mmCIF file of C-alpha atoms (C1' of nucleotides) in Angstrom:
data_model
loop_
_atom_site.group_PDB
_atom_site.id
_atom_site.type_symbol
_atom_site.label_atom_id
_atom_site.label_comp_id
_atom_site.label_asym_id
_atom_site.label_seq_id
_atom_site.Cartn_x
_atom_site.Cartn_y
_atom_site.Cartn_z
ATOM 1 C CA MET A 1093 45.612 43.431 12.298
ATOM 2 C CA LYS A 1094 45.937 41.669 15.602
ATOM 3 C CA LYS A 1095 48.059 38.625 16.151
ATOM 4 C CA LEU A 1096 45.149 36.245 16.704
ATOM 5 C CA GLN A 1097 43.530 37.100 13.385
ATOM 6 C CA GLN A 1098 46.816 36.859 11.508
ATOM 7 C CA GLN A 1099 47.559 33.455 13.019
ATOM 8 C CA LEU A 1100 44.165 32.190 11.947
ATOM 9 C CA LEU A 1101 44.543 33.581 8.438
ATOM 10 C CA ASP A 1102 48.016 32.070 8.099
ATOM 11 C CA TRP A 1103 46.770 28.740 9.366
ATOM 12 C CA PHE A 1104 43.846 28.776 6.907
ATOM 13 C CA GLN A 1105 46.196 29.625 4.049
ATOM 14 C CA GLU A 1106 48.188 26.484 4.820
ATOM 15 C CA ASN A 1107 45.440 24.088 5.878
ATOM 16 C CA ALA A 1108 42.263 24.962 3.981
ATOM 17 C CA ARG A 1109 40.767 21.916 2.319
ATOM 18 C CA GLU A 1110 40.356 22.135 -1.415
ATOM 19 C CA LEU A 1111 36.663 22.315 -2.104
ATOM 20 C CA PRO A 1112 34.757 22.782 -5.345
ATOM 21 C CA TRP A 1113 33.133 26.020 -4.161
ATOM 22 C CA ARG A 1114 36.444 27.440 -2.955
ATOM 23 C CA LYS A 1115 37.859 27.854 -6.454
ATOM 24 C CA THR A 1116 36.043 30.893 -7.824
ATOM 25 C CA TYR A 1117 33.652 31.763 -4.991
ATOM 26 C CA THR A 1118 30.858 32.179 -7.511
ATOM 27 C CA PRO A 1119 27.895 33.433 -5.433
ATOM 28 C CA TYR A 1120 25.612 30.725 -6.832
ATOM 29 C CA HIS A 1121 28.125 28.046 -5.833
ATOM 30 C CA VAL A 1122 28.550 29.518 -2.359
ATOM 31 C CA TRP A 1123 24.789 29.685 -1.871
ATOM 32 C CA ILE A 1124 24.185 26.063 -2.887
ATOM 33 C CA SER A 1125 27.099 24.806 -0.807
ATOM 34 C CA GLU A 1126 25.949 26.727 2.266
ATOM 35 C CA ILE A 1127 22.419 25.342 2.042
ATOM 36 C CA MET A 1128 23.790 21.812 1.656
ATOM 37 C CA LEU A 1129 26.137 22.348 4.591
ATOM 38 C CA GLN A 1130 23.331 23.274 6.992
ATOM 39 C CA GLN A 1131 23.431 20.578 9.705
ATOM 40 C CA THR A 1132 25.463 18.430 7.334
ATOM 41 C CA GLN A 1133 29.145 17.607 7.418
ATOM 42 C CA MET A 1134 31.533 18.646 4.693
ATOM 43 C CA ASP A 1135 32.510 15.157 3.587
ATOM 44 C CA ARG A 1136 28.921 14.254 2.781
ATOM 45 C CA VAL A 1137 28.267 17.405 0.780
ATOM 46 C CA VAL A 1138 30.995 17.399 -1.882
ATOM 47 C CA ASP A 1139 29.506 14.683 -4.107
ATOM 48 C CA TYR A 1140 26.006 16.146 -3.858
ATOM 49 C CA PHE A 1141 27.390 19.583 -4.708
ATOM 50 C CA ASN A 1142 29.257 18.368 -7.785
ATOM 51 C CA ARG A 1143 26.220 16.503 -9.052
ATOM 52 C CA TRP A 1144 24.066 19.563 -8.403
ATOM 53 C CA ILE A 1145 26.344 21.889 -10.367
ATOM 54 C CA SER A 1146 26.520 19.412 -13.255
ATOM 55 C CA ARG A 1147 22.747 19.234 -13.393
ATOM 56 C CA PHE A 1148 21.988 22.884 -12.549
ATOM 57 C CA PRO A 1149 25.085 24.862 -13.587
ATOM 58 C CA ASP A 1150 23.706 28.320 -12.837
ATOM 59 C CA LEU A 1151 20.941 30.082 -10.993
ATOM 60 C CA LYS A 1152 18.680 30.427 -14.010
ATOM 61 C CA SER A 1153 18.804 26.673 -14.590
ATOM 62 C CA ILE A 1154 17.347 25.951 -11.153
ATOM 63 C CA ALA A 1155 14.531 28.481 -11.470
ATOM 64 C CA GLY A 1156 11.516 26.582 -12.701
ATOM 65 C CA ALA A 1157 13.209 23.240 -12.192
ATOM 66 C CA CYS A 1158 11.006 20.219 -11.590
ATOM 67 C CA GLU A 1159 10.739 19.575 -7.855
ATOM 68 C CA GLN A 1160 10.944 15.818 -8.340
ATOM 69 C CA ASP A 1161 14.240 16.163 -10.205
ATOM 70 C CA VAL A 1162 15.619 18.315 -7.411
ATOM 71 C CA LEU A 1163 14.410 15.994 -4.647
ATOM 72 C CA LYS A 1164 15.936 13.038 -6.485
ATOM 73 C CA LEU A 1165 19.259 14.849 -6.565
ATOM 74 C CA TRP A 1166 18.870 15.636 -2.856
ATOM 75 C CA GLU A 1167 17.866 12.056 -1.942
ATOM 76 C CA GLY A 1168 19.758 10.871 1.134
ATOM 77 C CA LEU A 1169 20.964 14.294 2.197
ATOM 78 C CA GLY A 1170 17.999 14.933 4.502
ATOM 79 C CA TYR A 1171 16.126 18.100 5.470
ATOM 80 C CA TYR A 1172 14.393 18.155 2.117
ATOM 81 C CA SER A 1173 12.763 21.544 2.642
ATOM 82 C CA ARG A 1174 16.220 22.946 1.896
ATOM 83 C CA ALA A 1175 15.895 21.701 -1.679
ATOM 84 C CA ARG A 1176 12.386 23.035 -2.080
ATOM 85 C CA ASN A 1177 13.476 26.401 -0.698
ATOM 86 C CA ILE A 1178 16.306 26.633 -3.227
ATOM 87 C CA ILE A 1179 13.752 26.377 -6.029
ATOM 88 C CA LYS A 1180 11.532 28.998 -4.371
ATOM 89 C CA SER A 1181 14.464 31.356 -3.868
ATOM 90 C CA ALA A 1182 15.720 30.858 -7.414
ATOM 91 C CA ASN A 1183 12.289 31.746 -8.764
ATOM 92 C CA ILE A 1184 12.236 34.921 -6.655
ATOM 93 C CA LEU A 1185 15.765 35.837 -7.738
ATOM 94 C CA VAL A 1186 14.945 35.429 -11.431
ATOM 95 C CA ALA A 1187 11.683 37.353 -11.112
ATOM 96 C CA GLU A 1188 12.906 40.209 -8.907
ATOM 97 C CA TYR A 1189 16.720 40.275 -8.844
ATOM 98 C CA CYS A 1190 17.755 39.794 -12.481
ATOM 99 C CA GLY A 1191 18.634 36.175 -11.723
ATOM 100 C CA LYS A 1192 21.519 37.027 -9.401
ATOM 101 C CA LEU A 1193 22.105 36.767 -5.682
ATOM 102 C CA PRO A 1194 22.037 40.291 -4.230
ATOM 103 C CA ALA A 1195 25.073 41.465 -2.257
ATOM 104 C CA ASP A 1196 22.620 42.748 0.331
ATOM 105 C CA HIS A 1197 22.269 41.179 3.754
ATOM 106 C CA ASN A 1198 18.644 42.237 4.317
ATOM 107 C CA GLN A 1199 17.520 41.079 0.906
ATOM 108 C CA LEU A 1200 19.231 37.710 1.386
ATOM 109 C CA LEU A 1201 17.456 37.263 4.715
ATOM 110 C CA LYS A 1202 14.095 37.555 2.981
ATOM 111 C CA LEU A 1203 14.758 34.510 0.799
ATOM 112 C CA PRO A 1204 13.300 31.203 2.001
ATOM 113 C CA GLY A 1205 15.919 28.927 3.547
ATOM 114 C CA ILE A 1206 18.341 31.755 4.272
ATOM 115 C CA GLY A 1207 18.683 32.770 7.918
ATOM 116 C CA LYS A 1208 21.239 34.761 9.849
ATOM 117 C CA TYR A 1209 24.067 32.288 9.403
ATOM 118 C CA THR A 1210 23.592 31.717 5.670
ATOM 119 C CA ALA A 1211 23.098 35.420 4.917
ATOM 120 C CA GLY A 1212 26.395 36.122 6.701
ATOM 121 C CA ALA A 1213 28.054 33.276 4.823
ATOM 122 C CA ILE A 1214 26.969 34.542 1.406
ATOM 123 C CA MET A 1215 27.893 38.141 2.240
ATOM 124 C CA SER A 1216 31.346 37.226 3.512
ATOM 125 C CA ILE A 1217 32.355 34.143 1.515
ATOM 126 C CA ALA A 1218 30.814 35.073 -1.826
ATOM 127 C CA PHE A 1219 31.150 38.875 -1.693
ATOM 128 C CA ASN A 1220 33.947 39.290 0.885
ATOM 129 C CA LYS A 1221 31.873 41.834 2.814
ATOM 130 C CA GLU A 1222 32.357 42.409 6.530
ATOM 131 C CA TYR A 1223 29.505 40.307 7.917
ATOM 132 C CA PRO A 1224 30.022 37.843 10.768
ATOM 133 C CA LEU A 1225 28.594 34.365 10.955
ATOM 134 C CA VAL A 1226 28.217 31.839 13.742
ATOM 135 C CA ASP A 1227 27.746 28.123 13.247
ATOM 136 C CA ALA A 1228 28.284 25.140 15.526
ATOM 137 C CA ASN A 1229 32.035 25.253 14.773
ATOM 138 C CA ILE A 1230 32.379 28.874 15.813
ATOM 139 C CA GLU A 1231 30.222 28.313 18.899
ATOM 140 C CA ARG A 1232 32.634 25.587 19.938
ATOM 141 C CA VAL A 1233 35.789 27.558 19.102
ATOM 142 C CA PHE A 1234 34.599 30.642 20.975
ATOM 143 C CA ALA A 1235 33.261 28.651 23.929
ATOM 144 C CA ARG A 1236 36.830 27.445 24.374
ATOM 145 C CA LEU A 1237 38.673 30.588 23.348
ATOM 146 C CA PHE A 1238 36.667 32.664 25.866
ATOM 147 C CA ASN A 1239 35.971 29.785 28.275
ATOM 148 C CA LEU A 1240 32.202 30.286 28.191
ATOM 149 C CA ALA A 1241 30.618 28.470 31.152
ATOM 150 C CA GLN A 1242 27.013 29.063 30.067
ATOM 151 C CA PRO A 1243 25.274 26.951 27.390
ATOM 152 C CA VAL A 1244 26.215 28.353 23.975
ATOM 153 C CA LYS A 1245 22.574 28.254 22.882
ATOM 154 C CA ASP A 1246 21.513 30.597 25.709
ATOM 155 C CA LYS A 1247 20.335 33.928 24.402
ATOM 156 C CA LYS A 1248 23.001 36.024 26.136
ATOM 157 C CA THR A 1249 25.801 33.632 25.279
ATOM 158 C CA SER A 1250 24.708 33.465 21.657
ATOM 159 C CA ALA A 1251 24.594 37.267 21.495
ATOM 160 C CA PHE A 1252 28.101 37.424 22.975
ATOM 161 C CA ILE A 1253 29.428 34.984 20.371
ATOM 162 C CA TRP A 1254 27.830 36.905 17.496
ATOM 163 C CA ARG A 1255 29.261 40.171 18.827
ATOM 164 C CA LYS A 1256 32.729 38.658 19.139
ATOM 165 C CA ALA A 1257 32.482 37.234 15.615
ATOM 166 C CA GLY A 1258 31.850 40.761 14.373
ATOM 167 C CA ASP A 1259 34.461 42.437 16.591
ATOM 168 C CA LEU A 1260 37.227 40.087 15.492
ATOM 169 C CA LEU A 1261 36.449 40.298 11.776
ATOM 170 C CA PRO A 1262 39.446 41.908 10.042
ATOM 171 C CA TYR A 1263 38.599 44.432 7.362
ATOM 172 C CA GLY A 1264 38.970 43.135 3.819
ATOM 173 C CA LYS A 1265 39.453 39.550 5.006
ATOM 174 C CA ALA A 1266 35.913 38.435 5.790
ATOM 175 C CA ARG A 1267 35.971 35.607 3.252
ATOM 176 C CA GLU A 1268 39.125 34.015 4.614
ATOM 177 C CA PHE A 1269 38.575 34.820 8.281
ATOM 178 C CA ASN A 1270 35.068 33.395 8.604
ATOM 179 C CA GLN A 1271 36.086 30.238 6.801
ATOM 180 C CA ALA A 1272 39.254 30.005 8.887
ATOM 181 C CA LEU A 1273 37.246 29.949 12.131
ATOM 182 C CA MET A 1274 34.925 27.254 10.809
ATOM 183 C CA GLU A 1275 37.765 25.244 9.317
ATOM 184 C CA LEU A 1276 39.609 25.373 12.632
ATOM 185 C CA GLY A 1277 36.475 24.078 14.333
ATOM 186 C CA ALA A 1278 36.119 21.288 11.784
ATOM 187 C CA LEU A 1279 39.748 20.133 11.729
ATOM 188 C CA VAL A 1280 41.406 21.130 15.011
ATOM 189 C CA CYS A 1281 38.978 22.435 17.615
ATOM 190 C CA ILE A 1282 36.760 19.380 17.182
ATOM 191 C CA ALA A 1283 34.125 18.195 19.634
ATOM 192 C CA LYS A 1284 35.875 15.054 20.824
ATOM 193 C CA ASN A 1285 39.610 14.816 21.355
ATOM 194 C CA PRO A 1286 40.463 18.307 20.120
ATOM 195 C CA ARG A 1287 43.951 18.639 18.674
ATOM 196 C CA CYS A 1288 45.099 21.452 20.926
ATOM 197 C CA LYS A 1289 48.787 20.686 20.393
ATOM 198 C CA ILE A 1290 48.613 21.848 16.783
ATOM 199 C CA CYS A 1291 46.150 24.693 17.350
ATOM 200 C CA PRO A 1292 47.446 27.998 15.960
ATOM 201 C CA ILE A 1293 45.674 30.043 18.651
ATOM 202 C CA LYS A 1294 46.161 27.849 21.712
ATOM 203 C CA THR A 1295 48.130 30.547 23.511
ATOM 204 C CA ASP A 1296 45.008 32.749 23.387
ATOM 205 C CA CYS A 1297 42.643 29.956 24.423
ATOM 206 C CA GLN A 1298 41.294 30.458 27.953
ATOM 207 C CA ALA A 1299 39.805 26.979 28.246
ATOM 208 C CA PHE A 1300 43.176 25.538 27.213
ATOM 209 C CA SER A 1301 44.986 27.576 29.856
ATOM 210 C CA PHE A 1302 42.535 26.379 32.551
ATOM 211 C CA ASP A 1303 42.534 22.795 31.260
ATOM 212 C CA LEU A 1304 38.793 23.053 30.625
ATOM 213 C CA VAL A 1305 38.735 22.336 26.887
ATOM 214 C CA ALA A 1306 36.909 19.028 27.384
ATOM 215 C CA LYS A 1307 34.156 20.846 29.313
ATOM 216 C CA ARG A 1308 33.537 23.438 26.609
ATOM 217 C CA PRO A 1309 31.190 24.126 24.984
ATOM 218 C CA VAL A 1310 28.386 23.623 27.482
ATOM 219 C CA LEU A 1311 25.522 22.114 25.514
ATOM 220 C CA ASN A 1312 21.831 21.760 26.241
ATOM 221 C CA ALA A 1313 20.562 18.278 27.007
ATOM 222 C CA PRO A 1314 19.800 16.505 23.722
ATOM 223 C CA ALA A 1315 16.220 15.514 22.969
ATOM 224 C CA LYS A 1316 15.458 12.033 24.157
ATOM 225 C CA THR A 1317 15.751 9.273 21.581
ATOM 226 C CA ILE A 1318 12.531 7.383 20.785
ATOM 227 C CA PHE A 1319 12.726 3.797 19.534
ATOM 228 C CA ILE A 1320 9.925 2.727 17.216
ATOM 229 C CA GLU A 1321 9.079 -0.193 14.967
ATOM 230 C CA MET A 1322 7.512 0.202 11.552
ATOM 231 C CA ALA A 1323 6.374 -2.138 8.802
ATOM 232 C CA THR A 1324 6.335 -1.565 5.070
ATOM 233 C CA GLY A 1325 5.267 -3.746 2.183
ATOM 234 C CA ILE A 1326 6.165 -4.031 -1.448
ATOM 235 C CA LEU A 1327 2.941 -4.806 -3.223
ATOM 236 C CA GLU A 1328 3.533 -6.275 -6.680
ATOM 237 C CA GLN A 1329 0.903 -6.787 -9.344
ATOM 238 C CA ASN A 1330 1.527 -7.649 -12.999
ATOM 239 C CA GLY A 1331 5.202 -6.843 -12.617
ATOM 240 C CA ARG A 1332 4.594 -3.416 -11.152
ATOM 241 C CA ILE A 1333 5.061 -2.099 -7.635
ATOM 242 C CA LEU A 1334 2.828 0.331 -5.763
ATOM 243 C CA ILE A 1335 4.415 3.537 -4.494
ATOM 244 C CA GLN A 1336 2.757 6.624 -3.089
ATOM 245 C CA LYS A 1337 3.816 10.255 -2.846
ATOM 246 C CA ARG A 1338 3.823 11.613 0.676
ATOM 247 C CA LYS A 1339 1.826 14.684 1.615
ATOM 248 C CA PRO A 1340 3.341 18.138 1.055
ATOM 249 C CA LYS A 1341 3.842 18.821 4.771
ATOM 250 C CA GLY A 1342 5.638 16.977 7.513
ATOM 251 C CA VAL A 1343 8.542 14.595 7.376
ATOM 252 C CA TRP A 1344 9.721 13.481 3.902
ATOM 253 C CA ALA A 1345 7.217 15.832 2.267
ATOM 254 C CA ASN A 1346 6.655 15.047 -1.440
ATOM 255 C CA LEU A 1347 8.961 12.026 -1.368
ATOM 256 C CA TRP A 1348 7.764 8.612 -2.566
ATOM 257 C CA GLU A 1349 7.463 5.482 -0.421
ATOM 258 C CA PHE A 1350 5.970 2.038 -0.093
ATOM 259 C CA PRO A 1351 2.820 2.072 2.058
ATOM 260 C CA GLY A 1352 3.208 1.085 5.689
ATOM 261 C CA GLY A 1353 3.500 2.621 9.099
ATOM 262 C CA ARG A 1354 4.163 2.345 12.771
ATOM 263 C CA LEU A 1355 3.317 -0.679 14.884
ATOM 264 C CA GLU A 1356 0.679 -0.049 17.527
ATOM 265 C CA ALA A 1357 0.721 -1.582 20.992
ATOM 266 C CA GLY A 1358 0.391 -5.363 20.865
ATOM 267 C CA GLU A 1359 0.702 -5.568 17.098
ATOM 268 C CA THR A 1360 3.041 -7.814 15.190
ATOM 269 C CA PRO A 1361 4.712 -6.249 12.138
ATOM 270 C CA GLU A 1362 2.423 -8.350 9.934
ATOM 271 C CA MET A 1363 -0.701 -7.075 11.661
ATOM 272 C CA ALA A 1364 0.516 -3.507 11.396
ATOM 273 C CA LEU A 1365 1.263 -3.845 7.697
ATOM 274 C CA VAL A 1366 -2.187 -5.223 6.849
ATOM 275 C CA ARG A 1367 -3.846 -2.505 8.925
ATOM 276 C CA GLU A 1368 -1.716 0.293 7.450
ATOM 277 C CA TYR A 1369 -2.449 -0.845 3.905
ATOM 278 C CA LEU A 1370 -6.175 -0.768 4.652
ATOM 279 C CA GLU A 1371 -5.984 2.633 6.325
ATOM 280 C CA GLU A 1372 -3.716 4.276 3.796
ATOM 281 C CA THR A 1373 -4.937 2.701 0.543
ATOM 282 C CA GLU A 1374 -8.139 0.703 1.290
ATOM 283 C CA LEU A 1375 -6.313 -2.275 -0.198
ATOM 284 C CA ALA A 1376 -6.473 -5.708 1.450
ATOM 285 C CA VAL A 1377 -3.060 -7.311 1.340
ATOM 286 C CA GLY A 1378 -1.884 -10.730 2.458
ATOM 287 C CA ASN A 1379 0.576 -13.488 1.653
ATOM 288 C CA LEU A 1380 3.269 -11.591 3.506
ATOM 289 C CA LYS A 1381 6.857 -12.694 2.968
ATOM 290 C CA LYS A 1382 9.575 -11.161 5.105
ATOM 291 C CA ILE A 1383 12.385 -9.574 3.105
ATOM 292 C CA THR A 1384 14.638 -8.003 5.677
ATOM 293 C CA THR A 1385 14.783 -5.641 8.608
ATOM 294 C CA VAL A 1386 16.236 -2.202 7.986
ATOM 295 C CA LYS A 1387 17.581 0.001 10.758
ATOM 296 C CA HIS A 1388 17.573 3.690 10.167
ATOM 297 C CA SER A 1389 17.036 6.862 12.099
ATOM 298 C CA TYR A 1390 15.624 10.316 11.615
ATOM 299 C CA THR A 1391 15.490 13.294 13.963
ATOM 300 C CA ILE A 1392 14.978 11.768 17.411
ATOM 301 C CA TYR A 1393 13.631 8.421 16.153
ATOM 302 C CA ARG A 1394 15.480 5.117 15.860
ATOM 303 C CA VAL A 1395 13.460 2.965 13.528
ATOM 304 C CA THR A 1396 13.384 -0.770 13.030
ATOM 305 C CA LEU A 1397 11.653 -1.177 9.679
ATOM 306 C CA HIS A 1398 10.183 -4.625 8.977
ATOM 307 C CA CYS A 1399 10.025 -5.143 5.213
ATOM 308 C CA TYR A 1400 7.736 -7.550 3.350
ATOM 309 C CA PHE A 1401 6.570 -8.620 -0.034
ATOM 310 C CA CYS A 1402 2.810 -8.783 -0.120
ATOM 311 C CA SER A 1403 0.068 -9.361 -2.625
ATOM 312 C CA LEU A 1404 -3.503 -8.249 -3.183
ATOM 313 C CA MET A 1405 -6.279 -10.286 -1.619
ATOM 314 C CA ASP A 1406 -9.934 -10.142 -2.601
ATOM 315 C CA GLY A 1407 -11.410 -6.718 -2.990
ATOM 316 C CA ARG A 1408 -10.361 -3.429 -4.410
ATOM 317 C CA LEU A 1409 -7.681 -3.412 -7.138
ATOM 318 C CA GLU A 1410 -6.757 0.281 -7.141
ATOM 319 C CA PRO A 1411 -5.875 2.239 -3.988
ATOM 320 C CA VAL A 1412 -7.929 5.029 -2.480
ATOM 321 C CA LEU A 1413 -5.371 7.256 -0.810
ATOM 322 C CA HIS A 1414 -5.711 8.483 2.758
ATOM 323 C CA GLY A 1415 -2.054 8.918 3.738
ATOM 324 C CA ALA A 1416 -0.612 10.287 0.507
ATOM 325 C CA GLN A 1417 -1.339 12.643 -2.381
ATOM 326 C CA GLU A 1418 -0.648 10.424 -5.406
ATOM 327 C CA TYR A 1419 0.161 6.824 -6.307
ATOM 328 C CA ARG A 1420 1.767 4.950 -9.163
ATOM 329 C CA TRP A 1421 2.385 1.395 -10.259
ATOM 330 C CA VAL A 1422 6.007 1.342 -11.400
ATOM 331 C CA LYS A 1423 8.364 -1.183 -12.882
ATOM 332 C CA PRO A 1424 11.105 -2.193 -10.433
ATOM 333 C CA GLU A 1425 13.797 -0.527 -12.510
ATOM 334 C CA GLU A 1426 11.841 2.740 -12.437
ATOM 335 C CA LEU A 1427 12.243 3.018 -8.663
ATOM 336 C CA SER A 1428 15.623 4.629 -9.192
ATOM 337 C CA ASP A 1429 13.875 7.641 -10.741
ATOM 338 C CA PHE A 1430 12.017 8.490 -7.530
ATOM 339 C CA ALA A 1431 13.286 10.160 -4.371
ATOM 340 C CA LEU A 1432 12.669 7.792 -1.449
ATOM 341 C CA PRO A 1433 13.351 8.306 2.264
ATOM 342 C CA ALA A 1434 16.630 6.696 3.285
ATOM 343 C CA GLY A 1435 14.984 3.726 4.992
ATOM 344 C CA HIS A 1436 13.002 2.792 1.906
ATOM 345 C CA ARG A 1437 16.018 3.390 -0.319
ATOM 346 C CA LYS A 1438 17.958 0.961 1.906
ATOM 347 C CA LEU A 1439 15.237 -1.617 1.289
ATOM 348 C CA VAL A 1440 15.521 -1.182 -2.490
ATOM 349 C CA ASP A 1441 19.303 -1.434 -2.239
ATOM 350 C CA HIS A 1442 18.925 -4.638 -0.257
ATOM 351 C CA LEU A 1443 16.695 -6.173 -2.936
ATOM 352 C CA GLN A 1444 19.217 -5.261 -5.588
ATOM 353 C CA ASN A 1445 22.416 -6.202 -3.774
ATOM 354 C CA GLU A 1446 21.400 -9.133 -1.584
ATOM 355 C CA MET A 1447 18.620 -10.702 -3.623
ATOM 356 C CA GLY A 1448 19.902 -9.926 -7.096
ATOM 357 C CA LEU A 1449 16.711 -8.247 -8.186
ATOM 358 C CA PHE A 1450 17.113 -5.650 -10.884
ATOM 359 C CA MET A 1451 15.875 -2.352 -9.516
ATOM 360 C "C1'" DT B 416 9.705 29.333 21.784
ATOM 361 C "C1'" DA B 417 10.345 24.965 21.567
ATOM 362 C "C1'" DA B 418 9.384 21.438 18.333
ATOM 363 C "C1'" DC B 419 10.052 19.919 13.945
ATOM 364 C "C1'" DC B 420 12.824 18.698 9.972
ATOM 365 C "C1'" DG B 421 17.197 13.567 8.068
ATOM 366 C "C1'" DT B 422 21.149 11.319 7.722
ATOM 367 C "C1'" DG B 423 25.502 8.636 7.939
ATOM 368 C "C1'" DG B 424 30.039 8.760 9.975
ATOM 369 C "C1'" DG B 425 33.154 8.740 14.020
ATOM 370 C "C1'" DC B 426 34.383 6.704 18.140
ATOM 371 C "C1'" DT C 1139 27.483 -1.104 19.030
ATOM 372 C "C1'" DG C 1140 25.067 2.671 20.760
ATOM 373 C "C1'" DC C 1141 25.568 7.244 21.102
ATOM 374 C "C1'" DC C 1142 27.037 11.762 19.630
ATOM 375 C "C1'" DC C 1143 27.225 14.940 16.340
ATOM 376 C "C1'" DA C 1144 27.009 18.393 11.975
ATOM 377 C "C1'" DA C 1145 28.951 25.231 7.707
ATOM 378 C "C1'" DG C 1146 20.483 26.019 10.647
ATOM 379 C "C1'" DG C 1147 15.796 27.489 9.286
ATOM 380 C "C1'" DT C 1148 10.928 27.609 9.921
ATOM 381 C "C1'" DT C 1149 6.730 27.764 12.405
#
DNA sequence: TAACCGTGGGC
DNA sequence: TGCCCAAGGTT
């Protein structure tokens, strides 16, 4: 084995964080952790992972699981299609693979939610097979190690990084080596203020030798942020609150929310709320009382969410849905049973913490 | 293929 | 505080 690989393996041996899925490397645990870790940082995943394993201890227990239970467990983690795809994959695995993850790269790639990275991660981390993987950490590490001047997302650059990840992989050490590269990227070769002084492979790092570490990796221009304002209303009647289940496609698919929507040009939040209630539910609401303003963000949007209490005016008493697939009148304390988008969950938290309402 | 799909923490 | 970012996949 070459010096570079050995230095990385030694460093990982000493510095690897203790993580719940690093104890036994049970394939099911590795799979769930890798899905949760997609576009999500380690520190945020650990609690979700532990709760997941408590609730769904093995693959068979997730097959046939209720989607609402799974989404509730996933609430706040984002990219909810990941959770739905776990259920789909588990059902396929129970029906066609004896309820076990196959140690087969091509078969893994056919499962929903598993792409090139995750297939490589399961093959190497769960089964210790010689398959490379490339994530944002490894892109950054290699962009510096090989001083890559082209954007790492470019097709040729990406192909180069994947090839290098395979070339460097030491036989019999795929599990440790792939994790070592990612761990180095997460703890040492970080995006801002990298800790080059303590890097175990700095003598091999071309960007370090040219003093170009701060200029690597070269990234594409980020999508432009869009600032929007939205209004939402908690409609209470006879002690119950109206919530609706979002449509099965698009953002926050199958999650529950209070009706509302985006302000149009020239509208006040109050005008937008009344209009959105009419459009989405055919209900006429009024008597608006401002609760709070919640700031949250998703994808490229930065949202200011104006939150109100409202009540039913003359007219229809039950909604006719145009923006959702289902509705319910729930007691305030039942809201904790439903998976809400983060902005709406922040509103419920505000009512509970700042206004002392039991929810 | 480029757009879509969330979120909270770090600085 | 505003901005940047993260163990990607799907369509």
